[in-house]
Tab-separated table of C-alpha atoms and ligand atoms in Angstrom:
chain	number	residue	atom	x	y	z
A	175	MET	CA	-31.938	-3.586	-12.894
A	176	SER	CA	-29.376	-3.289	-15.723
A	177	ALA	CA	-25.649	-3.459	-14.953
A	178	SER	CA	-25.275	0.203	-15.925
A	179	LYS	CA	-27.688	1.365	-13.198
A	180	ALA	CA	-27.705	1.024	-9.414
A	181	GLU	CA	-30.320	1.771	-6.803
A	182	ILE	CA	-28.883	4.231	-4.294
A	183	THR	CA	-30.660	5.643	-1.250
A	184	GLU	CA	-28.357	8.589	-0.462
A	185	VAL	CA	-25.118	10.346	-1.395
A	186	PHE	CA	-23.724	12.711	1.237
A	187	SER	CA	-20.617	14.132	2.872
A	188	SER	CA	-19.841	13.171	6.473
A	189	VAL	CA	-17.186	11.644	8.710
A	190	GLN	CA	-16.269	7.965	8.886
A	191	GLY	CA	-17.436	6.634	12.232
A	192	GLU	CA	-16.041	3.099	12.241
A	193	GLY	CA	-12.801	1.195	12.054
A	194	ILE	CA	-9.244	2.340	11.496
A	195	PHE	CA	-10.189	5.361	9.346
A	196	VAL	CA	-12.478	6.798	12.032
A	197	GLY	CA	-12.701	10.572	11.739
A	198	ALA	CA	-11.801	10.730	8.030
A	199	ARG	CA	-13.921	13.032	5.879
A	200	GLN	CA	-15.692	10.967	3.251
A	201	ILE	CA	-18.400	11.067	0.641
A	202	PHE	CA	-20.822	8.208	1.317
A	203	VAL	CA	-22.693	6.405	-1.466
A	204	ARG	CA	-25.324	4.195	0.129
A	205	PHE	CA	-26.469	1.325	-2.106
A	206	LYS	CA	-29.948	-0.084	-1.511
A	207	GLY	CA	-30.402	-3.707	-0.515
A	208	CYS	CA	-28.352	-6.422	1.102
A	209	ASN	CA	-27.911	-10.173	0.817
A	210	MET	CA	-28.052	-10.531	4.628
A	211	ALA	CA	-30.429	-9.601	7.479
A	212	CYS	CA	-28.385	-8.954	10.633
A	213	GLU	CA	-30.267	-8.482	13.870
A	214	PHE	CA	-28.340	-5.277	14.712
A	215	CYS	CA	-28.609	-3.674	11.241
A	216	ASP	CA	-28.884	0.116	11.455
A	217	THR	CA	-29.443	0.723	7.744
A	218	PRO	CA	-32.780	2.474	7.303
A	219	THR	CA	-35.146	-0.157	5.919
A	220	GLY	CA	-37.733	0.923	3.416
A	221	ALA	CA	-35.699	4.015	2.408
A	222	ALA	CA	-36.600	4.832	-1.173
A	223	GLY	CA	-33.832	4.178	-3.670
A	224	LYS	CA	-33.173	6.218	-6.791
A	225	GLU	CA	-31.741	4.750	-9.971
A	226	TYR	CA	-28.347	6.204	-10.821
A	227	SER	CA	-26.257	5.813	-13.939
A	228	CYS	CA	-22.464	5.960	-13.504
A	229	ALA	CA	-22.323	9.421	-15.085
A	230	VAL	CA	-25.053	10.872	-12.831
A	231	LEU	CA	-23.436	9.419	-9.701
A	232	MET	CA	-20.014	10.726	-10.726
A	233	ASN	CA	-21.515	14.153	-11.250
A	234	GLU	CA	-23.077	14.133	-7.779
A	235	VAL	CA	-19.820	13.001	-6.129
A	236	ARG	CA	-17.947	15.783	-7.954
A	237	MET	CA	-20.483	18.413	-6.830
A	238	ILE	CA	-20.386	17.278	-3.178
A	239	ASP	CA	-16.595	17.305	-3.213
A	240	GLY	CA	-16.663	20.796	-4.730
A	241	SER	CA	-18.842	22.164	-1.932
A	242	ASN	CA	-17.612	20.109	1.064
A	243	GLY	CA	-14.209	18.758	0.033
A	244	PRO	CA	-11.505	17.801	0.066
A	245	HIS	CA	-12.479	14.287	1.116
A	246	HIS	CA	-10.224	11.432	2.151
A	247	SER	CA	-12.137	8.926	0.004
A	248	VAL	CA	-15.509	7.825	-1.312
A	249	SER	CA	-17.173	5.211	0.888
A	250	LEU	CA	-19.233	2.673	-1.021
A	251	THR	CA	-21.639	1.479	1.629
A	252	GLY	CA	-25.084	0.009	2.028
A	253	GLY	CA	-26.748	-2.299	2.288
A	254	GLU	CA	-24.144	-4.316	0.435
A	255	PRO	CA	-22.406	-2.487	-2.444
A	256	LEU	CA	-21.053	-5.710	-3.968
A	257	VAL	CA	-24.619	-6.670	-4.894
A	258	TYR	CA	-23.912	-4.064	-7.633
A	259	ALA	CA	-20.499	-5.413	-8.744
A	260	GLU	CA	-21.307	-4.953	-12.449
A	261	PHE	CA	-22.186	-1.292	-11.877
A	262	LEU	CA	-19.015	-0.796	-9.800
A	263	LYS	CA	-16.896	-2.190	-12.647
A	264	SER	CA	-18.033	0.778	-14.729
A	265	PHE	CA	-18.197	3.397	-11.983
A	266	LEU	CA	-14.880	2.836	-10.179
A	267	PRO	CA	-12.663	3.699	-13.182
A	268	LEU	CA	-14.476	7.070	-13.415
A	269	LEU	CA	-13.844	7.708	-9.733
A	270	LYS	CA	-10.175	6.808	-10.054
A	271	LYS	CA	-9.735	8.943	-13.169
A	272	GLU	CA	-10.903	11.993	-11.219
A	273	GLY	CA	-8.460	11.302	-8.386
A	274	PHE	CA	-10.815	9.874	-5.742
A	275	LYS	CA	-9.823	6.949	-3.512
A	276	SER	CA	-12.452	4.220	-3.082
A	277	TYR	CA	-13.314	2.701	0.299
A	278	LEU	CA	-15.485	-0.412	0.166
A	279	GLU	CA	-17.645	-1.173	3.233
A	280	THR	CA	-18.774	-4.756	2.846
A	281	ASN	CA	-20.200	-7.701	4.739
A	282	GLY	CA	-17.431	-9.871	3.280
A	283	THR	CA	-19.672	-12.663	2.007
A	284	LEU	CA	-19.440	-12.199	-1.789
A	285	PRO	CA	-15.862	-13.160	-2.772
A	286	ASP	CA	-16.640	-13.640	-6.483
A	287	ALA	CA	-18.001	-10.096	-6.697
A	288	LEU	CA	-14.944	-8.743	-4.857
A	289	LEU	CA	-12.659	-10.504	-7.325
A	290	ASP	CA	-14.369	-8.574	-10.137
A	291	VAL	CA	-13.540	-5.147	-8.629
A	292	ILE	CA	-10.536	-5.577	-6.310
A	293	ASP	CA	-8.105	-4.002	-8.797
A	294	LEU	CA	-10.226	-0.825	-8.720
A	295	ILE	CA	-10.598	-0.581	-4.918
A	296	ASP	CA	-8.134	1.207	-2.595
A	297	ILE	CA	-9.384	0.247	0.890
A	298	VAL	CA	-11.547	-2.677	2.029
A	299	ALA	CA	-13.431	-2.366	5.336
A	300	MET	CA	-14.648	-5.917	5.726
A	301	ASP	CA	-17.037	-7.437	8.243
A	302	PHE	CA	-16.671	-10.884	9.730
A	303	LYS	CA	-20.261	-11.729	10.618
A	304	LEU	CA	-20.171	-13.755	13.809
A	305	PRO	CA	-23.215	-16.063	13.784
A	306	SER	CA	-23.847	-15.565	17.501
A	307	SER	CA	-23.906	-11.758	16.892
A	308	THR	CA	-26.070	-11.657	13.773
A	309	GLY	CA	-28.543	-14.345	14.789
A	310	GLY	CA	-27.948	-15.870	11.329
A	311	GLY	CA	-25.772	-18.510	9.704
A	312	ALA	CA	-21.975	-18.850	9.605
A	313	TYR	CA	-19.966	-17.435	6.687
A	314	TRP	CA	-16.454	-18.577	7.662
A	315	LYS	CA	-15.697	-20.123	4.263
A	316	GLU	CA	-16.856	-17.015	2.377
A	317	HIS	CA	-15.016	-14.677	4.787
A	318	LEU	CA	-11.754	-16.572	4.396
A	319	GLU	CA	-11.994	-16.602	0.605
A	320	PHE	CA	-12.921	-12.907	0.649
A	321	LEU	CA	-10.057	-11.895	2.951
A	322	LYS	CA	-7.512	-13.725	0.799
A	323	ILE	CA	-8.585	-11.474	-2.108
A	324	ALA	CA	-8.976	-8.271	-0.043
A	325	VAL	CA	-5.450	-8.548	1.366
A	326	ARG	CA	-4.098	-7.432	-2.013
A	327	LYS	CA	-5.220	-3.950	-0.920
A	328	LYS	CA	-5.347	-2.050	2.368
A	329	VAL	CA	-7.810	-4.070	4.455
A	330	PHE	CA	-9.126	-4.318	7.967
A	331	VAL	CA	-11.693	-6.665	9.517
A	332	LYS	CA	-14.497	-5.552	11.796
A	333	SER	CA	-16.834	-7.698	13.889
A	334	VAL	CA	-19.880	-6.368	15.680
A	335	VAL	CA	-20.274	-7.983	19.090
A	336	THR	CA	-23.419	-8.123	21.228
A	337	THR	CA	-24.408	-9.615	24.579
A	338	ASP	CA	-25.120	-12.839	22.626
A	339	THR	CA	-21.646	-13.111	21.036
A	340	LYS	CA	-19.883	-16.361	21.900
A	341	LYS	CA	-16.165	-16.338	22.462
A	342	GLU	CA	-15.829	-19.401	20.204
A	343	ASP	CA	-16.871	-17.151	17.300
A	344	VAL	CA	-14.235	-14.567	18.220
A	345	ILE	CA	-11.620	-17.339	18.438
A	346	GLU	CA	-12.575	-18.580	14.969
A	347	ALA	CA	-12.459	-15.053	13.480
A	348	VAL	CA	-9.009	-14.490	14.960
A	349	ARG	CA	-7.796	-17.883	13.721
A	350	LEU	CA	-8.831	-17.058	10.152
A	351	ILE	CA	-7.244	-13.589	10.211
A	352	ARG	CA	-3.993	-14.934	11.639
A	353	GLY	CA	-3.911	-17.574	8.892
A	354	VAL	CA	-3.985	-14.860	6.206
A	355	ASN	CA	-1.796	-12.212	7.882
A	356	LYS	CA	-1.606	-11.540	11.613
A	357	LYS	CA	-0.935	-7.830	10.955
A	358	ILE	CA	-4.407	-7.257	9.458
A	359	PRO	CA	-6.186	-4.903	11.899
A	360	PHE	CA	-9.134	-6.522	13.699
A	361	ILE	CA	-11.752	-4.146	15.109
A	362	ILE	CA	-14.145	-5.341	17.782
A	363	GLN	CA	-17.185	-3.065	17.553
A	364	PRO	CA	-19.775	-3.151	20.365
A	365	ALA	CA	-23.310	-3.108	18.920
A	366	THR	CA	-24.995	0.282	19.122
A	367	PRO	CA	-28.608	0.162	20.380
A	368	VAL	CA	-30.954	0.597	17.405
A	369	LYS	CA	-34.777	0.697	17.344
A	370	THR	CA	-35.890	-2.064	19.761
A	371	PHE	CA	-32.471	-3.771	19.663
A	372	ASN	CA	-30.268	-3.124	22.686
A	373	LYS	CA	-27.587	-5.748	23.230
A	374	ARG	CA	-24.501	-3.597	23.752
A	375	PRO	CA	-21.978	-5.796	25.586
A	376	GLY	CA	-20.307	-4.653	28.794
A	377	GLU	CA	-16.694	-3.717	29.433
A	378	ASN	CA	-15.611	-7.145	30.753
A	379	CYS	CA	-16.916	-8.871	27.678
A	380	LEU	CA	-15.148	-6.435	25.326
A	381	LEU	CA	-11.878	-6.840	27.197
A	382	GLU	CA	-12.185	-10.621	27.063
A	383	PHE	CA	-12.670	-10.538	23.270
A	384	LEU	CA	-9.763	-8.121	22.843
A	385	ASP	CA	-7.524	-10.366	24.962
A	386	ILE	CA	-8.450	-13.378	22.827
A	387	ALA	CA	-7.315	-11.500	19.708
A	388	LEU	CA	-4.098	-10.156	21.210
A	389	LYS	CA	-3.102	-13.445	22.876
A	390	ASN	CA	-3.581	-15.153	19.516
A	391	GLU	CA	-1.085	-12.729	17.956
A	392	VAL	CA	-3.531	-10.659	15.893
A	393	GLU	CA	-1.523	-7.745	17.112
A	394	ASN	CA	-3.413	-4.838	15.544
A	395	SER	CA	-6.652	-5.547	17.392
A	396	ARG	CA	-8.708	-2.735	18.893
A	397	VAL	CA	-12.105	-2.064	20.481
A	398	ILE	CA	-13.714	0.860	18.625
A	399	PRO	CA	-17.428	1.727	18.983
A	400	GLN	CA	-19.441	3.467	16.255
A	401	MET	CA	-18.176	7.013	16.784
A	402	HIS	CA	-20.573	8.802	14.400
A	403	LYS	CA	-23.432	7.737	16.694
A	404	ALA	CA	-21.596	9.285	19.672
A	405	TRP	CA	-20.931	12.467	17.673
A	406	GLY	CA	-24.558	12.618	16.494
A	407	VAL	CA	-23.642	12.749	12.806
A	408	LYS	CA	-25.102	10.658	9.996
B	1660	SF4	S1	-24.694	-6.963	6.223
B	1660	SF4	FE1	-24.752	-4.823	6.926
B	1660	SF4	S2	-26.372	-3.864	5.689
B	1660	SF4	FE2	-26.600	-6.096	5.477
B	1660	SF4	S3	-28.129	-6.639	7.052
B	1660	SF4	FE3	-26.099	-6.918	7.956
B	1660	SF4	S4	-25.641	-4.964	8.984
B	1660	SF4	FE4	-27.343	-4.580	7.573
């Protein structure tokens, strides 16, 4: 795919269901594809993507805002939007020119791509992928590098936790955040059951993880589940 095009599965207006901007009205642009394969992923797999140019996407965002706005911001989500960093370099200036704020939802593993677009982003909602939660490898080095760039803008870190999550992973996440800035909000998000996956952790486990964060001075730590699932919105 050329840098001037991106494969996008949907563009729609809804309400942010995760993290510190929960409840904010947003336009969501869902990019197709991801560089990871988390066990708890709730992104529809196999959803058909459509090729968008920057101009066509801008037009669609403008139309949605006209009929459903005003919106707090435009959420670039996925999949992993930074897989399309070259496209974003062209698209984000258009968004900014028309007065929209950009909100990047990212798995936090592609620091070089973030560096290319950070000046054009307003808010970074970054995941720390805990290996015991995802069932995959560790990305501590990438996450640390990524967070050091993201902190130039408004940023918060989110980690999905499951019944498999080890407290050593939570301790390491907290240690890295504290090393960058202990005021960065850290959101502990219990995994929502999806398809055949059901590993939502219990209350005691969530409280233990929250205590680890707070006792290690990451003072803006919270437990927040995926609220859009509870509300029954997309
Ligand atoms: S990083 Fe996000 S989109 Fe990618 S597989 Fe994991 S949960 Fe799904």
